[in-house]
Short mmCIF file of C-alpha atoms in Angstrom, two decimals:
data_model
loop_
_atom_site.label_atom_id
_atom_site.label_comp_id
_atom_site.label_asym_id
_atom_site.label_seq_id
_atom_site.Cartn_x
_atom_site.Cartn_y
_atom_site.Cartn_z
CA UNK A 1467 47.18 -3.66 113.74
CA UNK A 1468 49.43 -4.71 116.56
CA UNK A 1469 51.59 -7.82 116.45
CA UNK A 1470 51.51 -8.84 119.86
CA UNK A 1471 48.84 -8.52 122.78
CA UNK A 1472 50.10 -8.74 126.42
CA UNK A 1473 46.67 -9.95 128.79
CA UNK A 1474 47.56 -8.55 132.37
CA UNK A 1475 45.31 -10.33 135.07
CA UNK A 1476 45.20 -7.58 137.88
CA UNK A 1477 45.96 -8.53 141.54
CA UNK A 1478 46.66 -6.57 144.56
CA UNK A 1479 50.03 -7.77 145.37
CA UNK A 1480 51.37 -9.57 142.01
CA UNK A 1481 50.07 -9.41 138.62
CA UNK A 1482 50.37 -12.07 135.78
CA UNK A 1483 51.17 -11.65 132.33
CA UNK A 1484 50.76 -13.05 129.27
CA UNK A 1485 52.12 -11.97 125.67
CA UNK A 1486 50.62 -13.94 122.35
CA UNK A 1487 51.39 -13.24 118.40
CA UNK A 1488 49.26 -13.22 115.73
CA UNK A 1489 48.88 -16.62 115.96
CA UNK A 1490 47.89 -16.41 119.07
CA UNK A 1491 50.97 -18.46 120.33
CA UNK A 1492 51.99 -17.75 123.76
CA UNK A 1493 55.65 -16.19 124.00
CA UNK A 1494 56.00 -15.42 127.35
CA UNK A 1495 53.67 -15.99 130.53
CA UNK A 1496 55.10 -14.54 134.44
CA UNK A 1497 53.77 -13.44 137.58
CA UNK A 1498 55.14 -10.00 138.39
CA UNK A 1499 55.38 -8.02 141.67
CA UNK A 1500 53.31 -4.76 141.55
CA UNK A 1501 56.39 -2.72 142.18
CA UNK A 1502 57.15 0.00 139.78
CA UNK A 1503 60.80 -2.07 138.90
CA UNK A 1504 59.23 -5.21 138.37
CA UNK A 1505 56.80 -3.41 135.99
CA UNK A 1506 59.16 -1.36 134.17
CA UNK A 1507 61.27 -4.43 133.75
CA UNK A 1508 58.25 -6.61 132.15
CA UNK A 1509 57.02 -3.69 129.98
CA UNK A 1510 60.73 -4.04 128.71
CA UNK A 1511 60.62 -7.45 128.05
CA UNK A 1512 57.35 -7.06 126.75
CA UNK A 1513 58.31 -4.58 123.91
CA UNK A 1514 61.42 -6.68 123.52
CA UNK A 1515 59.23 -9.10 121.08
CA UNK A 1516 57.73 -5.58 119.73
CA UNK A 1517 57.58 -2.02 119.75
CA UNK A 1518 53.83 -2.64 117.85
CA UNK A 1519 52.08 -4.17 121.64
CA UNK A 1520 48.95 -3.85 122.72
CA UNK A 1521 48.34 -4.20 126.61
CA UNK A 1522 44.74 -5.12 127.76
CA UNK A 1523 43.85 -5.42 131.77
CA UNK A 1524 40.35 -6.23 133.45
CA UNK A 1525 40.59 -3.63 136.09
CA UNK A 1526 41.17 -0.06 135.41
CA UNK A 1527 41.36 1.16 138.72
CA UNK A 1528 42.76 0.46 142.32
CA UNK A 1529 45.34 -2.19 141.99
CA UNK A 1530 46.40 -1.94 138.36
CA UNK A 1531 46.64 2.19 138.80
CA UNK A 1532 51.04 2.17 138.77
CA UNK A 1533 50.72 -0.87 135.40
CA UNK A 1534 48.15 1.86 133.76
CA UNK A 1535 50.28 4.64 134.22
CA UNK A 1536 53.66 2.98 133.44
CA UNK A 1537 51.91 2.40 129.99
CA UNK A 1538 50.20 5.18 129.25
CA UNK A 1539 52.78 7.54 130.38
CA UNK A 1540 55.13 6.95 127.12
CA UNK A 1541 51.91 6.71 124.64
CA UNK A 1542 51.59 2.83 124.88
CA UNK A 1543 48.30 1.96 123.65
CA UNK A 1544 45.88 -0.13 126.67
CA UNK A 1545 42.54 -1.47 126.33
CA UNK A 1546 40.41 -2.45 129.04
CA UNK A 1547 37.93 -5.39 129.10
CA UNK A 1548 35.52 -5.65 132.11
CA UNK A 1549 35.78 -8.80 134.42
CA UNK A 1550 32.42 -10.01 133.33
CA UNK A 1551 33.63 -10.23 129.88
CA UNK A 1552 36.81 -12.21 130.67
CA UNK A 1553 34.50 -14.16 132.94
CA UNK A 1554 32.12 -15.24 130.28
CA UNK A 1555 34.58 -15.83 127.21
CA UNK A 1556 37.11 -18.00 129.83
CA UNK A 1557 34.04 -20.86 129.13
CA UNK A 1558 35.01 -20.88 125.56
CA UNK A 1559 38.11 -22.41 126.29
CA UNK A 1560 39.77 -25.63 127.47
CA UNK A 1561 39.82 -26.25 131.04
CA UNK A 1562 37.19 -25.74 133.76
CA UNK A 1563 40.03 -24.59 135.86
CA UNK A 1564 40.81 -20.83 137.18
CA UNK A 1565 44.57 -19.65 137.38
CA UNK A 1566 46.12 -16.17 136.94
CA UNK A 1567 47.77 -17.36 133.63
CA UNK A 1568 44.98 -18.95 131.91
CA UNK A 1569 42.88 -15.38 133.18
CA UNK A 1570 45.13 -13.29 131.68
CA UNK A 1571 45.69 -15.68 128.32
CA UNK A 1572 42.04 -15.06 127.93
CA UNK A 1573 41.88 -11.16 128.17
CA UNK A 1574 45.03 -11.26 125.64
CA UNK A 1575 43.20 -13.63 123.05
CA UNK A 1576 40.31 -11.57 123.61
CA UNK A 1577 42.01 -8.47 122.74
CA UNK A 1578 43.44 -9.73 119.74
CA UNK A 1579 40.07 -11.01 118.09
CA UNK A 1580 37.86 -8.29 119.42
CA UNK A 1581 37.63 -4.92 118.14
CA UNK A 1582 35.58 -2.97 120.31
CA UNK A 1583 37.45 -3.02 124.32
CA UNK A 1584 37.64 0.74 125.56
CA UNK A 1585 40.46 2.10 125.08
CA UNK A 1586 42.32 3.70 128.13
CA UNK A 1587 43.21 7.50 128.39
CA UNK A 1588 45.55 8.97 130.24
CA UNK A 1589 44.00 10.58 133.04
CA UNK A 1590 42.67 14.17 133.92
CA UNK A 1591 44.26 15.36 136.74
CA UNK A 1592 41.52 17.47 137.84
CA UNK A 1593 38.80 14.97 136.60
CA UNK A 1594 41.33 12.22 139.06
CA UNK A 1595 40.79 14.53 141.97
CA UNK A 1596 37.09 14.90 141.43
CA UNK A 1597 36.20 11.57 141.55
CA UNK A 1598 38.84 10.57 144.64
CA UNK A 1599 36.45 13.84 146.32
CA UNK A 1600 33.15 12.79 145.12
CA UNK A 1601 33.83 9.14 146.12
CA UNK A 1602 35.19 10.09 149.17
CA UNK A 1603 31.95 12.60 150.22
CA UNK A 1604 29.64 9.20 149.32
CA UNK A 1605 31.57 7.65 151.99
CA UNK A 1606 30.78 10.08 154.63
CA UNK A 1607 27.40 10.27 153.30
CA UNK A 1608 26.74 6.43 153.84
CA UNK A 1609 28.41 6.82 157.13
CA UNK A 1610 25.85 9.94 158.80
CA UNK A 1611 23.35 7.96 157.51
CA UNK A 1612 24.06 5.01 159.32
CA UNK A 1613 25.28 7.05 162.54
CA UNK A 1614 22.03 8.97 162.23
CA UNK A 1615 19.84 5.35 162.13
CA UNK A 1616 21.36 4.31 165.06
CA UNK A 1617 20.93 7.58 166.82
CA UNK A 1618 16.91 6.97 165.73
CA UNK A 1619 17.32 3.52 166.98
CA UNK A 1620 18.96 4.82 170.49
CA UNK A 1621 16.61 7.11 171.10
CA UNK A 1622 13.77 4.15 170.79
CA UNK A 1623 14.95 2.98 173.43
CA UNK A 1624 15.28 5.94 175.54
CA UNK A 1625 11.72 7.67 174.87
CA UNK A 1626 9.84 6.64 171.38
CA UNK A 1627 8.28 9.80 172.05
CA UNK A 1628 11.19 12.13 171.00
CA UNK A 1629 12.00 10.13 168.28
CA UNK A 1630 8.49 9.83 167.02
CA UNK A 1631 8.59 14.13 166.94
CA UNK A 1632 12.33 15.20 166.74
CA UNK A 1633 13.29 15.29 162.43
CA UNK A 1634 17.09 14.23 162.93
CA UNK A 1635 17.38 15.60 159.35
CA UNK A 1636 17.93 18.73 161.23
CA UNK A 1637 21.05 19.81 162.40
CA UNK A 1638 20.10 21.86 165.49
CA UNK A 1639 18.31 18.49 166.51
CA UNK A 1640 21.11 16.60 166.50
CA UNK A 1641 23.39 19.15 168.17
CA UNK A 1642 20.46 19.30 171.06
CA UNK A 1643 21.10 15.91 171.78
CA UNK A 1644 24.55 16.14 172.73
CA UNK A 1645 23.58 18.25 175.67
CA UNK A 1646 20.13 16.78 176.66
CA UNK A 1647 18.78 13.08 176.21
CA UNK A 1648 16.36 12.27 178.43
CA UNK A 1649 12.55 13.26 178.65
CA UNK A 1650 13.56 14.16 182.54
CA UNK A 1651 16.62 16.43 181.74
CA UNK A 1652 14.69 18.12 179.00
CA UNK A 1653 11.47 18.81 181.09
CA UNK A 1654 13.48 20.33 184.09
CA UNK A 1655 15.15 22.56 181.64
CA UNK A 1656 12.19 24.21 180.20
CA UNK A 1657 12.04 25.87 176.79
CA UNK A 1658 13.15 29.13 178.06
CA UNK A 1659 16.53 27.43 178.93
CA UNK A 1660 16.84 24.83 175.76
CA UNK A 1661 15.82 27.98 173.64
CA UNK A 1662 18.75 29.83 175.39
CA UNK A 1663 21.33 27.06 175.25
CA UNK A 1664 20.80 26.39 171.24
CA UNK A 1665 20.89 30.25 170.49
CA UNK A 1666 24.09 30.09 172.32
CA UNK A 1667 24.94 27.19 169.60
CA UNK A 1668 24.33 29.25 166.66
CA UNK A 1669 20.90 27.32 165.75
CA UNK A 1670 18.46 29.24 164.00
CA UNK A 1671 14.03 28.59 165.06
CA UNK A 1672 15.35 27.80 168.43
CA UNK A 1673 11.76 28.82 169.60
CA UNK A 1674 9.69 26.11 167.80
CA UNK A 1675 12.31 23.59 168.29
CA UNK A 1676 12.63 23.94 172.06
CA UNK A 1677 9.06 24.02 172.27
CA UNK A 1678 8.66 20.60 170.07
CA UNK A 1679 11.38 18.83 172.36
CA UNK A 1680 9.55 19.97 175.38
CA UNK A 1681 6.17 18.70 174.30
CA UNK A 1682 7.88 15.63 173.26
CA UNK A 1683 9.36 15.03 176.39
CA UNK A 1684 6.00 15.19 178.31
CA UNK A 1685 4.91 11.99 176.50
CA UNK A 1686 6.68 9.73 178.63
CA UNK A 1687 7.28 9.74 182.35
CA UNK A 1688 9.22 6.34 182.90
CA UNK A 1689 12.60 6.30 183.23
CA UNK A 1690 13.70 3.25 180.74
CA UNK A 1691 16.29 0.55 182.10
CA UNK A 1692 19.69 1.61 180.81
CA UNK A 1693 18.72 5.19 180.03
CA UNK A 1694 21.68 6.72 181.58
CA UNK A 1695 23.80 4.38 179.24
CA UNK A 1696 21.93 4.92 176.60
CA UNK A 1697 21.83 8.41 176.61
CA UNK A 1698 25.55 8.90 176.91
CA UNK A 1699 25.84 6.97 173.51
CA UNK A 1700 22.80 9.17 171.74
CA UNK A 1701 25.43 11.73 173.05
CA UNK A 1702 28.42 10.36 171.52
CA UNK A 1703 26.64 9.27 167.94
CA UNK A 1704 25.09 12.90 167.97
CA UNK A 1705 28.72 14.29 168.36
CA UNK A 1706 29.73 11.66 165.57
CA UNK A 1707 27.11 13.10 162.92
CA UNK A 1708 28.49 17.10 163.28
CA UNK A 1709 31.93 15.70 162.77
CA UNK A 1710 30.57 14.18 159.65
CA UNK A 1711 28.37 16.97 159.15
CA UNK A 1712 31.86 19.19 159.55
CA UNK A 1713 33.96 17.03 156.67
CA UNK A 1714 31.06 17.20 154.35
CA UNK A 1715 30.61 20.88 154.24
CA UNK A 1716 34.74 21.03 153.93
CA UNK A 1717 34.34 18.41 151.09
CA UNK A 1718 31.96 20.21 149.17
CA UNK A 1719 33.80 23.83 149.14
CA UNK A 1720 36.99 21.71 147.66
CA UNK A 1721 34.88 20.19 144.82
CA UNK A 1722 33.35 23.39 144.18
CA UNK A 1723 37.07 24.59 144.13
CA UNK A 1724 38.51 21.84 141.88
CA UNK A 1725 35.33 21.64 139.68
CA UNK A 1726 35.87 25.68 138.25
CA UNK A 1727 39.24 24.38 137.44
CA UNK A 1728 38.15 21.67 134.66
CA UNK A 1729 37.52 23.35 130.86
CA UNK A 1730 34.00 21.70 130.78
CA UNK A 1731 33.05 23.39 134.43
CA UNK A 1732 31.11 25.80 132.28
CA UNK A 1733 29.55 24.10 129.99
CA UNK A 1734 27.87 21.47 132.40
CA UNK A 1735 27.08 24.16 135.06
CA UNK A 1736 24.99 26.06 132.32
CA UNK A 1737 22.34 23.09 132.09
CA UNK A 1738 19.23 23.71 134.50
CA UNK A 1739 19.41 21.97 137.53
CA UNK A 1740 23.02 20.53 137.21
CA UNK A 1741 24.77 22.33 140.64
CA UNK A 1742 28.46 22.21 141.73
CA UNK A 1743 27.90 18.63 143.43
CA UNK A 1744 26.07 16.95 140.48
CA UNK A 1745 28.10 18.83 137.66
CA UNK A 1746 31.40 16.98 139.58
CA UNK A 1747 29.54 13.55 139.66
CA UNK A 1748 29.40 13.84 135.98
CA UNK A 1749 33.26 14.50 135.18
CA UNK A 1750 34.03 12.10 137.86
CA UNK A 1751 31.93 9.05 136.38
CA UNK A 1752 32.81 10.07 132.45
CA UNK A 1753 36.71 11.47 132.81
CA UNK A 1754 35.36 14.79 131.83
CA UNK A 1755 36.51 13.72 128.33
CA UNK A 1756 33.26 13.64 126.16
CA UNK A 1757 35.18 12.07 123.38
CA UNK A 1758 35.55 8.67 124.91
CA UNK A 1759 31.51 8.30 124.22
CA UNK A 1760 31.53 8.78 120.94
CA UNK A 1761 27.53 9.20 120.00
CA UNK A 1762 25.31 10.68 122.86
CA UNK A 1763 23.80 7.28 122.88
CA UNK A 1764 27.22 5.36 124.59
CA UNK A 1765 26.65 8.43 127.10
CA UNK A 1766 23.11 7.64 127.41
CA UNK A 1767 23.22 3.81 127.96
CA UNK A 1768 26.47 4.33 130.27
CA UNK A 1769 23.77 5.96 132.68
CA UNK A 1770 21.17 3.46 131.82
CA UNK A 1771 19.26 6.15 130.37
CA UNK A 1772 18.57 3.90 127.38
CA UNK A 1773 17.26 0.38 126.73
CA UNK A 1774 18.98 -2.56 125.29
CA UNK A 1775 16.99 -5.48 123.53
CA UNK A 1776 16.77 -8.61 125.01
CA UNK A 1777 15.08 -10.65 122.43
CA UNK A 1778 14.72 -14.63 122.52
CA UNK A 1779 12.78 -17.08 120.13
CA UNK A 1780 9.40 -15.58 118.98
CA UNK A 1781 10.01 -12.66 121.00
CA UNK A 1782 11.28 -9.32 119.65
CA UNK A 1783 11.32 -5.63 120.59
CA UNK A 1784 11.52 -6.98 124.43
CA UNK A 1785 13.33 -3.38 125.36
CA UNK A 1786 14.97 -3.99 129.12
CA UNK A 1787 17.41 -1.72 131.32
CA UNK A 1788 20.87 -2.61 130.72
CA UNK A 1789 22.42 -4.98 133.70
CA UNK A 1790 25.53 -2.70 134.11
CA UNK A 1791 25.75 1.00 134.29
CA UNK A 1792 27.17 3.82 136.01
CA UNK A 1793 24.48 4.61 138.95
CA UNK A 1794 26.66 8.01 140.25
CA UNK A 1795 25.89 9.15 136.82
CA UNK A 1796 22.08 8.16 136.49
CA UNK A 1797 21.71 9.56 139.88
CA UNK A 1798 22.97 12.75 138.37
CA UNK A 1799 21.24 13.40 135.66
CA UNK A 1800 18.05 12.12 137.21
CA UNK A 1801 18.78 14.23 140.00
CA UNK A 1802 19.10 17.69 138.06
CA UNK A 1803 16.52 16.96 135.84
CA UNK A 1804 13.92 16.61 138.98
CA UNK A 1805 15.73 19.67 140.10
CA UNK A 1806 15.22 21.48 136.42
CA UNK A 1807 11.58 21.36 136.41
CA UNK A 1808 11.74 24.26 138.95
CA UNK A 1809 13.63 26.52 136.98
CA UNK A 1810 13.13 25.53 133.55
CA UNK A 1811 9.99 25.80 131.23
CA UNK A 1812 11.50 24.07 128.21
CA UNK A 1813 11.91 21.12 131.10
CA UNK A 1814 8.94 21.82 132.44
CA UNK A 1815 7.00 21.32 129.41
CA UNK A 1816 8.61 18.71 127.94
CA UNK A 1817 7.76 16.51 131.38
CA UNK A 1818 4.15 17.72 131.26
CA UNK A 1819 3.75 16.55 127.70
CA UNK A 1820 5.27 12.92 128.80
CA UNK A 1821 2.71 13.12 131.78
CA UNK A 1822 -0.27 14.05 129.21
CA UNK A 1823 1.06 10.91 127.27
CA UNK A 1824 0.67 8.68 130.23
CA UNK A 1825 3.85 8.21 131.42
CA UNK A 1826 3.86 8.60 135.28
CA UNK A 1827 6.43 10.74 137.12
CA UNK A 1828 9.29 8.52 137.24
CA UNK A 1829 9.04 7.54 133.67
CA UNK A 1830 9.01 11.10 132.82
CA UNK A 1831 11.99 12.33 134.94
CA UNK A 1832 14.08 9.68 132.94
CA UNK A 1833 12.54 10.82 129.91
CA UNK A 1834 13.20 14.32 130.57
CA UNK A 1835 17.10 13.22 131.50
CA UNK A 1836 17.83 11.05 128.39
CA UNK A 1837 16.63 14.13 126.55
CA UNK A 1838 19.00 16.27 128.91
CA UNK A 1839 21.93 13.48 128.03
CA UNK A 1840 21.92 14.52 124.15
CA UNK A 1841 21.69 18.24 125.05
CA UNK A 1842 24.60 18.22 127.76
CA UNK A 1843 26.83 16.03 124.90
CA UNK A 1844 26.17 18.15 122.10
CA UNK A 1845 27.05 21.20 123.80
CA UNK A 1846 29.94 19.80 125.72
CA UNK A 1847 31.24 18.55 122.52
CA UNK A 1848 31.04 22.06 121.02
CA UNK A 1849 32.27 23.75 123.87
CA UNK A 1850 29.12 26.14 124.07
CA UNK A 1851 26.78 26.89 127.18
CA UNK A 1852 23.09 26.65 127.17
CA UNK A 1853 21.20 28.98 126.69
CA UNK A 1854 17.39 28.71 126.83
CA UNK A 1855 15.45 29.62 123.69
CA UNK A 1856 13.21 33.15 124.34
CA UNK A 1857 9.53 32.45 124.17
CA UNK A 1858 7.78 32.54 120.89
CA UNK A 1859 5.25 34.87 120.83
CA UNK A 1860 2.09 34.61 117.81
CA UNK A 1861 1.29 37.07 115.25
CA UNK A 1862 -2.06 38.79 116.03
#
């Protein structure tokens, strides 16, 4: 057991400390810079009262990144207790006030008397980079989507027509409009030409797409107010989404790249349905270290793949989702698990047996990935790929 807990309330710029004993005296309290001196200089005060410290924080990522490391680097034990915890225990104690020091009193009093705070590891690098990738692809994701809504919403006002027929989902579609906007431009052209000009592009079914931009063209005669304007900026958003379209695709070979690198790459590709993008969403939510979930069920409720009771008064076995989770990783498994019942029958039939018990398909899906969620742990844990059990055939 440790004889002193330092509480570290995490800022951006300065961080504030504050070291109690067993008795849960304080015996020191400051506001450090979050400099790499400063730090080393407090961890050395810090261990000055003893080598046997434990550090706790509220925020294991982003500002308190150079504290972690500093402490982790020479094997100094660090728990971390989310900021909804420190939140709720700060109304146990005196004071309705909120200061850096009484913060980070609470998160070391709460470290002393509690004993279940995760405990921090020292990172993976390759598990680091896949989650800086991954997060950084969601970015770009978030951002064509919203380029490509306003391109939708530009091109309302231009001709609702194209709009209403054009499927900006498609990347020859989008590339069309950086050369040709308007219903006018489009029906002078012809097919023949737009069919020409996109096979010049490297866009494959130029024929039915120049053909469906044609016909949508001849919908609407009327030049709009502001169409030249307007189409100059379709232009410009259009060229935004294939530089987005350009990063993604150079995103996705480097996590494919960095994901063969990590010992577990294996293992998690060899489950049904769980591809190069999903399999690095997974080591990038959980660390790629399986032993930081301990049962399959900490894995399972981290993805809010399992319900928590929420029971009051005369009610009992009220079963509810839990309020905080890791959606990248939900999103993962219930993505491959959709994606499994295409290539898997043991998937396959296991979801058609939920569906014959009256669950509908959502239920299912998360059915089929909590089952998925003990399977992927087990064999993770063991180190050994899936392999899908041969069909059992009857005795005549």
């Amino acid at each position: 057991m440790p004889e002193i807990w330092a509480g570290v309330d995490i800022g951006k710029e300065h961080h504030h400390c504050v070291v109690i004993d067993a008795q849960g005296e304080r015996l020191l309290s400051r506001r450090v810079l979050n400099d790499e001196t400063a730090l080393l200089e407090l961890i050395g005060d810090v261990l000055a009262f003893s080598e046997d410290a434990l550090g706790a924080v509220d925020i294991n990522l982003g500002g308190a990144a150079l504290l972690i490391g500093l402490l982790l680097s020479p094997d100094q034990p660090m728990v971390h207790l989310t900021g909804l915890a420190v939140h709720q225990a700060s109304a146990a104690y005196r004071g309705r006030g909120k200061t850096y020091a009484k913060d980070a009193f609470v998160i070391a009093a709460q470290a002393r008397m509690r004993k279940d705070p995760g405990v921090l590891r020292p990172g993976d690098e390759t598990a680091v980079d896949l989650k800086i990738l991954v997060r950084r692809r969601t970015d770009l994701v978030n951002d064509r989507t919203r380029q490509l809504n306003r391109l939708r919403e530009q091109l309302l006002e231009i001709c609702p027509a194209l709009e209403r027929v054009l499927s900006l989902t498609n990347k020859g579609l989008v590339l069309l409009l950086t050369g040709y906007r308007t219903p006018a431009a489009i029906r002078r052209s012809g097919a023949k030409r737009i069919e020409t000009w996109l096979k010049n592009h490297k866009v494959s079914g130029v024929a039915s797409l120049a053909r469906a931009v044609v016909e949508g063209a001849q919908f609407q005669h009327t030049a709009l107010p502001g169409e030249t304007l307007g189409a100059s900026m379709a232009a410009s958003l259009a060229k935004g989404v294939l530089v987005l379209e350009e990063e993604i695709a150079e995103l996705d070979t480097l996590i494919e790249i960095r994901l063969h690198e990590h010992p577990s790459a294996e293992v998690i590709r060899s489950l049904p349905g769980m591809g190069a993008m999903l399999g690095a969403t997974f080591i990038a939510a959980t660390g790629g270290d399986i032993e930081a979930f301990c049962t399959a069920d900490r894995l399972a409720a981290f993805a809010c793949l399992s319900l928590v009771p929420r029971d009051s008064g005369r009610v009992s076995g009220n079963m509810r989702r839990p309020r905080r989770y890791h959606r990248g990783l939900l999103r993962a498994f219930s993505l491959s698990s959709m994606a499994s019942l295409r290539s898997c029958p043991a998937s396959r039939a296991y979801y058609e047996r939920k569906r014959v018990e009256g669950k509908g398909h959502k239920q299912a899906v998360l059915s089929l990935a909590r089952r998925r969620a003990n399977l992927l742990w087990a064999r993770i844990r063991d180190g050994a790929c899936y392999q899908a059990a041969p069909p059992i055939t009857m005795a005549a």
